[in-house]
Structure formats: structure tokens, C-alpha cells
């Protein structure tokens, strides 16, 4: 499901385009310029994310970088949380030189050029001797990747038409993204078992370069006249808007600056006699304040501006107006519509994916360094078999929606990942319970017939439970967010709300890495499972407090 895909293009709302699947979908992609480009752009979006958030941790683990540092390095994923901050610039400005290629194409191609250079830069940088430089290059790559996502999402909406509707383009985007997850995950590990990591990342840079050639031939659309000025007539007076934007901006600048300063101090060479910075202490002291500054303060500002009278005058639609419409106006609508229940919504969003997002960056070091599986085994179990299990979980989630309804399925999606983490805790501590279940259920004998030994079966069973659970949870979470957004702010509200999951997940990874270093993987899995119970409590609270008429309207939609 894509958030408001049918809502974004109102002109297509009445038509029901044929849904192509499998090979028919791929054949259509190869025969249509727009659809084929969308497949390539989905690949270009998924490959750097897979490499930077997942695969690079296998390289760092093999280089014996400690897990606390890996956790801090995973904070480069915050670029995906903050991308809506500069999305108005992507929408309004053209890049010098290559901007003449097209409204969206210039940004996409520019980001791809930066990604090629950054991935090649990682390939020639030693992650041990030049860890600070390595982290800086990875951060630049994450910024380029997040900005590319903004431009690709906008391109998908802009070029949709009756022949290639936005639903088809969204499906192709997911298809390309999943292909990139296989290439950047399983295939990269397969290559790394046979060649050096720098060569692998050099090849990945080459793949992004090939997609950039496809981008050169992509269609594009003209920039429509802006209606931001007329929209501002319903907003508060300009002076009040500027004051509100300054408050929100100060909160974001402080949060990003605090994270950046700590990352620099964490990655800098140790000073003899000086205590090394503690991720756990920083997270305990700053994480609540960062969430308040980036989530709580904007919501408070939005709620207060709801009480202000509209200016009643159209403006010229300058940069400040675009920032207001992008950052504050969607939150004003949300707080005005939900009232105090917006706090329940934010609590659910911040915690729903916490128990599996937090430890995802440590999955490959866990499999390779802690459990000593080979790269080929991990490539098959985690990336090939695991992606199939995730797709199965998404299908099961769809079936649960049809049989149980929306809120029961969302509750199931909150409970199951926590149970999956307890299974991973057992895997980390010898898999006693996993082995007992495999013998009692006959799975040991069944998989033995195809040459899968007990050691590999443990990994397959744990990954099966985890990925099916997160597949169900992912489908439920998308449905939950889609049911919360307004038709008038579909794209922006969905981007703002979904970005909160990246924020809390990225902050949590730092303390998770330090927990692993101090207490081991088993303790980390149990703590993250317990954190998942917070999401269960928020879902139950949302279910109980939701007005009956609103719930009925959502289900009908």
C-alpha cells in the first residue's frame, strides 16, 4: 500500500487501472519509458540505503570496529528522518547547470553523481585508520540518497498519467527497491566472500552510475505555477508565521547540532587519560530532549497557531511561505483535527517499529562475527530467504486486514516483532529453545533431507519468525499512517509522520550498540522486545480513545 497514492492525483481517483503483477508488471515496465525509468529509479533509491544502513556494518564488523561506534555511525540514517526539512528547496529550486535537464531529473541526476563519488570514496578509505573520513563520506552519501528519494517521490507523482498511473509507478518503485535490497545485501555479501570490500563498494558505485545514464533519458514535467500565495491567506499573519518558523527551526538546529557534535567527539581519536564519550549517557540525557525539540516543539507551535486568526491576505509565495506550508501547516491541520489525541498518534509512531528498527544495523555483525556464519550463508538466509519471508508477512498482513479489521491487525503487528526479538535472544545464547522446537516439530528431519544442518536451520527459523512478524507490522504501520493523514496534506503529512520512525530508530541504535558491547546480544534483544510493549500500550490507548464515528469513516475509506 502506498500512502495516499490515489489521493495525490485527484484526476485519477475515479478510474481503476488494471493492477499488473509479477512478470506482466515487469514486461510493462520494459515496454514503457516512464515505467522502465521508475523501475531503475526504485533501484537507485534502494541500493544506497541498503549499503549505508545495512551492508556497510558487515564491513565495519569485519574490520573489528566496536559495536558502539557502529551504532553511532548508523546515525547517518537521520538524513532520512530530516529530509522533509529541505524538500521545499528540491521542489522550488533548480540545480545550477544540470537543472536545465528537467524539473526533477536535474536533482535526481545530481544526487546520483554525488552517490557515485561517495561510494567510490568509501571504497578508497580505510574504515579503521580513517574512521572519521569514512563516516563523513558515508554521511554525504546518506544526504544525497535522502535528497534523491525526495526528488524521485515527486517525479513519480508528476509523470503519472492514464497509461502509467501512480499506482503502477509505485508498484514498480517497490519492485526496483526490493531488487536493490537483494543486490546491495545478498549479492554484495556474496562478492565480499570472494573479493575485498573496497572492490565491492566500487562495483556498487558503478551500478549507480549505470542508473544515472538511464536518468538522462527520463521524461519530466514542466514546473506548474505556484499557488502557495493564495494558500497563505488562510494562515496566520506573516510576523506570527516567521516567529513560529524561527522557534521550529531553532529546535531542529539544536537537535542536529547536538547529534553532530557528539558524533565528531565519538569518532575522534581518543585523548590519553580522557574518558571516552558514552553513547548510553548521551542517549539518556539528550534523546528525550531531541525528540521534544524535533517533534514536541513543532506540534506545540502548530497547536498554538491554530488559535490565531488567519491573515486573510494572499502572499507572493516566497521561501518562508513554502517552508511554512511544508513544515507547520500540515501539523496545524493534524493538531486541529485530532486535538490531544495527536499525542497518542505520535507515541504510537515513535514506538511502533522501535523493537526491530533499533537492532537492524547490527544484524550482519551478529550473524557474521558473533555466530560465525559465512557470508554466503548470511546472504542466502538474511537477504534472499529473509526477503521472501518479509513478502509473506506483508501478504499475511493483507489477509488479516480482510478478516480481522484495521485496529486488530495493527495490534497484532505491534505484538509479533517483540516475540521475534525473544527468539533472537535465544539464538544469541545457544538456540536451546529453537533446537527443541525444530526437533519436536520435525523441521530438523525435513530440512535435513535437502542438506540444511541444524546450525543453519536455527538461523532460518529465527529469520522466518522475525521477517514474517516485521512484514505484518510494516503492512499494519503503513495502513495506520495512511488512516491518519488528511486528503489536503497527504504527501507532506505522511512524510512528516513516517520520518519520526527513522528518528527514534537512529537514536536508539547508539545505545543498542553500547548495550551489546557491555551485556551481549541476548540482553539487547530482550531490552528491545520490552520496548516493543510500549507500542502495544499506545495502540491499545489509540483504539480505546478513537471516536467511533472517526473509526467508522477510516474503515470505510
PDB file of N, CA and C in Angstrom, residues 126-183:
ATOM      1  N   UNK A 126      40.113   3.701   4.346  1.00  0.00           N
ATOM      2  CA  UNK A 126      40.275   2.661   5.361  1.00  0.00           C
ATOM      3  C   UNK A 126      39.336   2.955   6.534  1.00  0.00           C
ATOM      4  N   UNK A 127      38.366   2.073   6.838  1.00  0.00           N
ATOM      5  CA  UNK A 127      37.438   2.353   7.930  1.00  0.00           C
ATOM      6  C   UNK A 127      38.062   2.286   9.311  1.00  0.00           C
ATOM      7  N   UNK A 128      39.281   1.797   9.420  1.00  0.00           N
ATOM      8  CA  UNK A 128      39.960   1.752  10.720  1.00  0.00           C
ATOM      9  C   UNK A 128      40.891   2.943  10.865  1.00  0.00           C
ATOM     10  N   UNK A 129      41.825   3.103   9.946  1.00  0.00           N
ATOM     11  CA  UNK A 129      42.779   4.202  10.037  1.00  0.00           C
ATOM     12  C   UNK A 129      42.167   5.558   9.754  1.00  0.00           C
ATOM     13  N   UNK A 130      41.096   5.589   8.940  1.00  0.00           N
ATOM     14  CA  UNK A 130      40.457   6.868   8.605  1.00  0.00           C
ATOM     15  C   UNK A 130      38.984   6.843   8.917  1.00  0.00           C
ATOM     16  N   UNK A 131      38.635   6.434  10.139  1.00  0.00           N
ATOM     17  CA  UNK A 131      37.231   6.254  10.500  1.00  0.00           C
ATOM     18  C   UNK A 131      36.449   7.564  10.399  1.00  0.00           C
ATOM     19  N   UNK A 132      37.038   8.675  10.825  1.00  0.00           N
ATOM     20  CA  UNK A 132      36.344   9.952  10.744  1.00  0.00           C
ATOM     21  C   UNK A 132      36.026  10.338   9.310  1.00  0.00           C
ATOM     22  N   UNK A 133      37.012  10.180   8.410  1.00  0.00           N
ATOM     23  CA  UNK A 133      36.794  10.481   6.994  1.00  0.00           C
ATOM     24  C   UNK A 133      35.761   9.524   6.404  1.00  0.00           C
ATOM     25  N   UNK A 134      35.836   8.247   6.789  1.00  0.00           N
ATOM     26  CA  UNK A 134      34.877   7.248   6.329  1.00  0.00           C
ATOM     27  C   UNK A 134      33.458   7.652   6.732  1.00  0.00           C
ATOM     28  N   UNK A 135      33.283   8.084   7.986  1.00  0.00           N
ATOM     29  CA  UNK A 135      31.967   8.489   8.480  1.00  0.00           C
ATOM     30  C   UNK A 135      31.454   9.721   7.741  1.00  0.00           C
ATOM     31  N   UNK A 136      32.344  10.683   7.474  1.00  0.00           N
ATOM     32  CA  UNK A 136      31.934  11.892   6.773  1.00  0.00           C
ATOM     33  C   UNK A 136      31.458  11.569   5.355  1.00  0.00           C
ATOM     34  N   UNK A 137      32.190  10.703   4.662  1.00  0.00           N
ATOM     35  CA  UNK A 137      31.786  10.330   3.304  1.00  0.00           C
ATOM     36  C   UNK A 137      30.447   9.592   3.331  1.00  0.00           C
ATOM     37  N   UNK A 138      30.280   8.697   4.307  1.00  0.00           N
ATOM     38  CA  UNK A 138      29.018   7.968   4.428  1.00  0.00           C
ATOM     39  C   UNK A 138      27.858   8.927   4.704  1.00  0.00           C
ATOM     40  N   UNK A 139      28.110   9.966   5.503  1.00  0.00           N
ATOM     41  CA  UNK A 139      27.069  10.949   5.799  1.00  0.00           C
ATOM     42  C   UNK A 139      26.689  11.728   4.544  1.00  0.00           C
ATOM     43  N   UNK A 140      27.667  12.115   3.744  1.00  0.00           N
ATOM     44  CA  UNK A 140      27.384  12.810   2.489  1.00  0.00           C
ATOM     45  C   UNK A 140      26.557  11.907   1.575  1.00  0.00           C
ATOM     46  N   UNK A 141      26.910  10.624   1.525  1.00  0.00           N
ATOM     47  CA  UNK A 141      26.143   9.685   0.708  1.00  0.00           C
ATOM     48  C   UNK A 141      24.706   9.570   1.196  1.00  0.00           C
ATOM     49  N   UNK A 142      24.514   9.545   2.524  1.00  0.00           N
ATOM     50  CA  UNK A 142      23.159   9.452   3.074  1.00  0.00           C
ATOM     51  C   UNK A 142      22.348  10.699   2.739  1.00  0.00           C
ATOM     52  N   UNK A 143      22.958  11.882   2.820  1.00  0.00           N
ATOM     53  CA  UNK A 143      22.263  13.119   2.444  1.00  0.00           C
ATOM     54  C   UNK A 143      21.845  13.081   0.975  1.00  0.00           C
ATOM     55  N   UNK A 144      22.762  12.641   0.117  1.00  0.00           N
ATOM     56  CA  UNK A 144      22.438  12.562  -1.311  1.00  0.00           C
ATOM     57  C   UNK A 144      21.335  11.541  -1.556  1.00  0.00           C
ATOM     58  N   UNK A 145      21.391  10.419  -0.852  1.00  0.00           N
ATOM     59  CA  UNK A 145      20.376   9.377  -1.021  1.00  0.00           C
ATOM     60  C   UNK A 145      19.004   9.871  -0.564  1.00  0.00           C
ATOM     61  N   UNK A 146      18.946  10.535   0.599  1.00  0.00           N
ATOM     62  CA  UNK A 146      17.669  11.042   1.108  1.00  0.00           C
ATOM     63  C   UNK A 146      17.097  12.111   0.180  1.00  0.00           C
ATOM     64  N   UNK A 147      17.965  12.984  -0.337  1.00  0.00           N
ATOM     65  CA  UNK A 147      17.501  14.025  -1.257  1.00  0.00           C
ATOM     66  C   UNK A 147      17.018  13.406  -2.562  1.00  0.00           C
ATOM     67  N   UNK A 148      17.720  12.376  -3.037  1.00  0.00           N
ATOM     68  CA  UNK A 148      17.270  11.669  -4.224  1.00  0.00           C
ATOM     69  C   UNK A 148      15.875  11.079  -4.007  1.00  0.00           C
ATOM     70  N   UNK A 149      15.608  10.550  -2.809  1.00  0.00           N
ATOM     71  CA  UNK A 149      14.285   9.993  -2.518  1.00  0.00           C
ATOM     72  C   UNK A 149      13.202  11.056  -2.631  1.00  0.00           C
ATOM     73  N   UNK A 150      13.485  12.266  -2.132  1.00  0.00           N
ATOM     74  CA  UNK A 150      12.513  13.360  -2.237  1.00  0.00           C
ATOM     75  C   UNK A 150      12.188  13.634  -3.704  1.00  0.00           C
ATOM     76  N   UNK A 151      13.227  13.739  -4.535  1.00  0.00           N
ATOM     77  CA  UNK A 151      13.029  14.051  -5.953  1.00  0.00           C
ATOM     78  C   UNK A 151      12.333  12.915  -6.680  1.00  0.00           C
ATOM     79  N   UNK A 152      12.674  11.653  -6.345  1.00  0.00           N
ATOM     80  CA  UNK A 152      12.051  10.510  -7.013  1.00  0.00           C
ATOM     81  C   UNK A 152      10.573  10.409  -6.639  1.00  0.00           C
ATOM     82  N   UNK A 153      10.248  10.623  -5.360  1.00  0.00           N
ATOM     83  CA  UNK A 153       8.847  10.598  -4.950  1.00  0.00           C
ATOM     84  C   UNK A 153       8.044  11.650  -5.706  1.00  0.00           C
ATOM     85  N   UNK A 154       8.610  12.853  -5.848  1.00  0.00           N
ATOM     86  CA  UNK A 154       7.922  13.921  -6.577  1.00  0.00           C
ATOM     87  C   UNK A 154       7.808  13.574  -8.060  1.00  0.00           C
ATOM     88  N   UNK A 155       8.864  13.000  -8.640  1.00  0.00           N
ATOM     89  CA  UNK A 155       8.838  12.623 -10.053  1.00  0.00           C
ATOM     90  C   UNK A 155       7.744  11.597 -10.306  1.00  0.00           C
ATOM     91  N   UNK A 156       7.611  10.629  -9.422  1.00  0.00           N
ATOM     92  CA  UNK A 156       6.596   9.575  -9.589  1.00  0.00           C
ATOM     93  C   UNK A 156       5.188  10.170  -9.659  1.00  0.00           C
ATOM     94  N   UNK A 157       4.916  11.158  -8.820  1.00  0.00           N
ATOM     95  CA  UNK A 157       3.600  11.791  -8.810  1.00  0.00           C
ATOM     96  C   UNK A 157       3.415  12.673 -10.043  1.00  0.00           C
ATOM     97  N   UNK A 158       4.460  13.400 -10.429  1.00  0.00           N
ATOM     98  CA  UNK A 158       4.362  14.347 -11.535  1.00  0.00           C
ATOM     99  C   UNK A 158       4.085  13.663 -12.870  1.00  0.00           C
ATOM    100  N   UNK A 159       4.788  12.552 -13.164  1.00  0.00           N
ATOM    101  CA  UNK A 159       4.707  11.966 -14.508  1.00  0.00           C
ATOM    102  C   UNK A 159       3.578  10.963 -14.651  1.00  0.00           C
ATOM    103  N   UNK A 160       2.862  10.650 -13.570  1.00  0.00           N
ATOM    104  CA  UNK A 160       1.769   9.682 -13.662  1.00  0.00           C
ATOM    105  C   UNK A 160       0.685  10.186 -14.610  1.00  0.00           C
ATOM    106  N   UNK A 161       0.139   9.266 -15.396  1.00  0.00           N
ATOM    107  CA  UNK A 161      -0.972   9.587 -16.290  1.00  0.00           C
ATOM    108  C   UNK A 161      -1.846   8.351 -16.436  1.00  0.00           C
ATOM    109  N   UNK A 162      -2.785   8.381 -17.371  1.00  0.00           N
ATOM    110  CA  UNK A 162      -3.713   7.261 -17.508  1.00  0.00           C
ATOM    111  C   UNK A 162      -3.003   5.991 -17.959  1.00  0.00           C
ATOM    112  N   UNK A 163      -2.006   6.129 -18.823  1.00  0.00           N
ATOM    113  CA  UNK A 163      -1.299   4.943 -19.316  1.00  0.00           C
ATOM    114  C   UNK A 163      -0.384   4.344 -18.256  1.00  0.00           C
ATOM    115  N   UNK A 164       0.251   5.199 -17.482  1.00  0.00           N
ATOM    116  CA  UNK A 164       1.117   4.749 -16.383  1.00  0.00           C
ATOM    117  C   UNK A 164       0.659   5.438 -15.101  1.00  0.00           C
ATOM    118  N   UNK A 165      -0.420   4.946 -14.488  1.00  0.00           N
ATOM    119  CA  UNK A 165      -0.964   5.586 -13.287  1.00  0.00           C
ATOM    120  C   UNK A 165      -0.008   5.488 -12.117  1.00  0.00           C
ATOM    121  N   UNK A 166      -0.243   6.328 -11.103  1.00  0.00           N
ATOM    122  CA  UNK A 166       0.660   6.407  -9.962  1.00  0.00           C
ATOM    123  C   UNK A 166       0.697   5.084  -9.203  1.00  0.00           C
ATOM    124  N   UNK A 167      -0.386   4.310  -9.211  1.00  0.00           N
ATOM    125  CA  UNK A 167      -0.380   3.013  -8.533  1.00  0.00           C
ATOM    126  C   UNK A 167       0.632   2.077  -9.186  1.00  0.00           C
ATOM    127  N   UNK A 168       0.647   2.051 -10.521  1.00  0.00           N
ATOM    128  CA  UNK A 168       1.603   1.206 -11.225  1.00  0.00           C
ATOM    129  C   UNK A 168       3.031   1.678 -10.971  1.00  0.00           C
ATOM    130  N   UNK A 169       3.248   2.991 -11.026  1.00  0.00           N
ATOM    131  CA  UNK A 169       4.584   3.513 -10.790  1.00  0.00           C
ATOM    132  C   UNK A 169       5.052   3.212  -9.362  1.00  0.00           C
ATOM    133  N   UNK A 170       4.133   3.287  -8.393  1.00  0.00           N
ATOM    134  CA  UNK A 170       4.501   2.972  -7.009  1.00  0.00           C
ATOM    135  C   UNK A 170       4.869   1.502  -6.867  1.00  0.00           C
ATOM    136  N   UNK A 171       4.132   0.622  -7.554  1.00  0.00           N
ATOM    137  CA  UNK A 171       4.465  -0.805  -7.511  1.00  0.00           C
ATOM    138  C   UNK A 171       5.828  -1.068  -8.128  1.00  0.00           C
ATOM    139  N   UNK A 172       6.115  -0.398  -9.235  1.00  0.00           N
ATOM    140  CA  UNK A 172       7.406  -0.566  -9.885  1.00  0.00           C
ATOM    141  C   UNK A 172       8.537  -0.024  -9.012  1.00  0.00           C
ATOM    142  N   UNK A 173       8.256   1.069  -8.320  1.00  0.00           N
ATOM    143  CA  UNK A 173       9.248   1.606  -7.394  1.00  0.00           C
ATOM    144  C   UNK A 173       9.595   0.569  -6.329  1.00  0.00           C
ATOM    145  N   UNK A 174       8.582  -0.065  -5.730  1.00  0.00           N
ATOM    146  CA  UNK A 174       8.829  -1.100  -4.728  1.00  0.00           C
ATOM    147  C   UNK A 174       9.566  -2.287  -5.331  1.00  0.00           C
ATOM    148  N   UNK A 175       9.205  -2.643  -6.576  1.00  0.00           N
ATOM    149  CA  UNK A 175       9.875  -3.759  -7.250  1.00  0.00           C
ATOM    150  C   UNK A 175      11.361  -3.456  -7.408  1.00  0.00           C
ATOM    151  N   UNK A 176      11.675  -2.248  -7.894  1.00  0.00           N
ATOM    152  CA  UNK A 176      13.077  -1.862  -8.047  1.00  0.00           C
ATOM    153  C   UNK A 176      13.791  -1.778  -6.719  1.00  0.00           C
ATOM    154  N   UNK A 177      13.102  -1.278  -5.692  1.00  0.00           N
ATOM    155  CA  UNK A 177      13.693  -1.147  -4.362  1.00  0.00           C
ATOM    156  C   UNK A 177      14.060  -2.511  -3.796  1.00  0.00           C
ATOM    157  N   UNK A 178      13.157  -3.504  -3.971  1.00  0.00           N
ATOM    158  CA  UNK A 178      13.445  -4.855  -3.476  1.00  0.00           C
ATOM    159  C   UNK A 178      14.600  -5.493  -4.245  1.00  0.00           C
ATOM    160  N   UNK A 179      14.680  -5.237  -5.546  1.00  0.00           N
ATOM    161  CA  UNK A 179      15.820  -5.728  -6.322  1.00  0.00           C
ATOM    162  C   UNK A 179      17.120  -5.146  -5.781  1.00  0.00           C
ATOM    163  N   UNK A 180      17.089  -3.861  -5.434  1.00  0.00           N
ATOM    164  CA  UNK A 180      18.284  -3.216  -4.885  1.00  0.00           C
ATOM    165  C   UNK A 180      18.656  -3.813  -3.536  1.00  0.00           C
ATOM    166  N   UNK A 181      17.643  -4.179  -2.726  1.00  0.00           N
ATOM    167  CA  UNK A 181      17.934  -4.796  -1.432  1.00  0.00           C
ATOM    168  C   UNK A 181      18.656  -6.125  -1.618  1.00  0.00           C
ATOM    169  N   UNK A 182      18.279  -6.880  -2.650  1.00  0.00           N
ATOM    170  CA  UNK A 182      18.974  -8.139  -2.937  1.00  0.00           C
ATOM    171  C   UNK A 182      20.401  -7.885  -3.418  1.00  0.00           C
ATOM    172  N   UNK A 183      20.562  -6.909  -4.326  1.00  0.00           N
ATOM    173  CA  UNK A 183      21.888  -6.628  -4.879  1.00  0.00           C
ATOM    174  C   UNK A 183      22.804  -6.031  -3.813  1.00  0.00           C
TER     175      UNK A 183
END
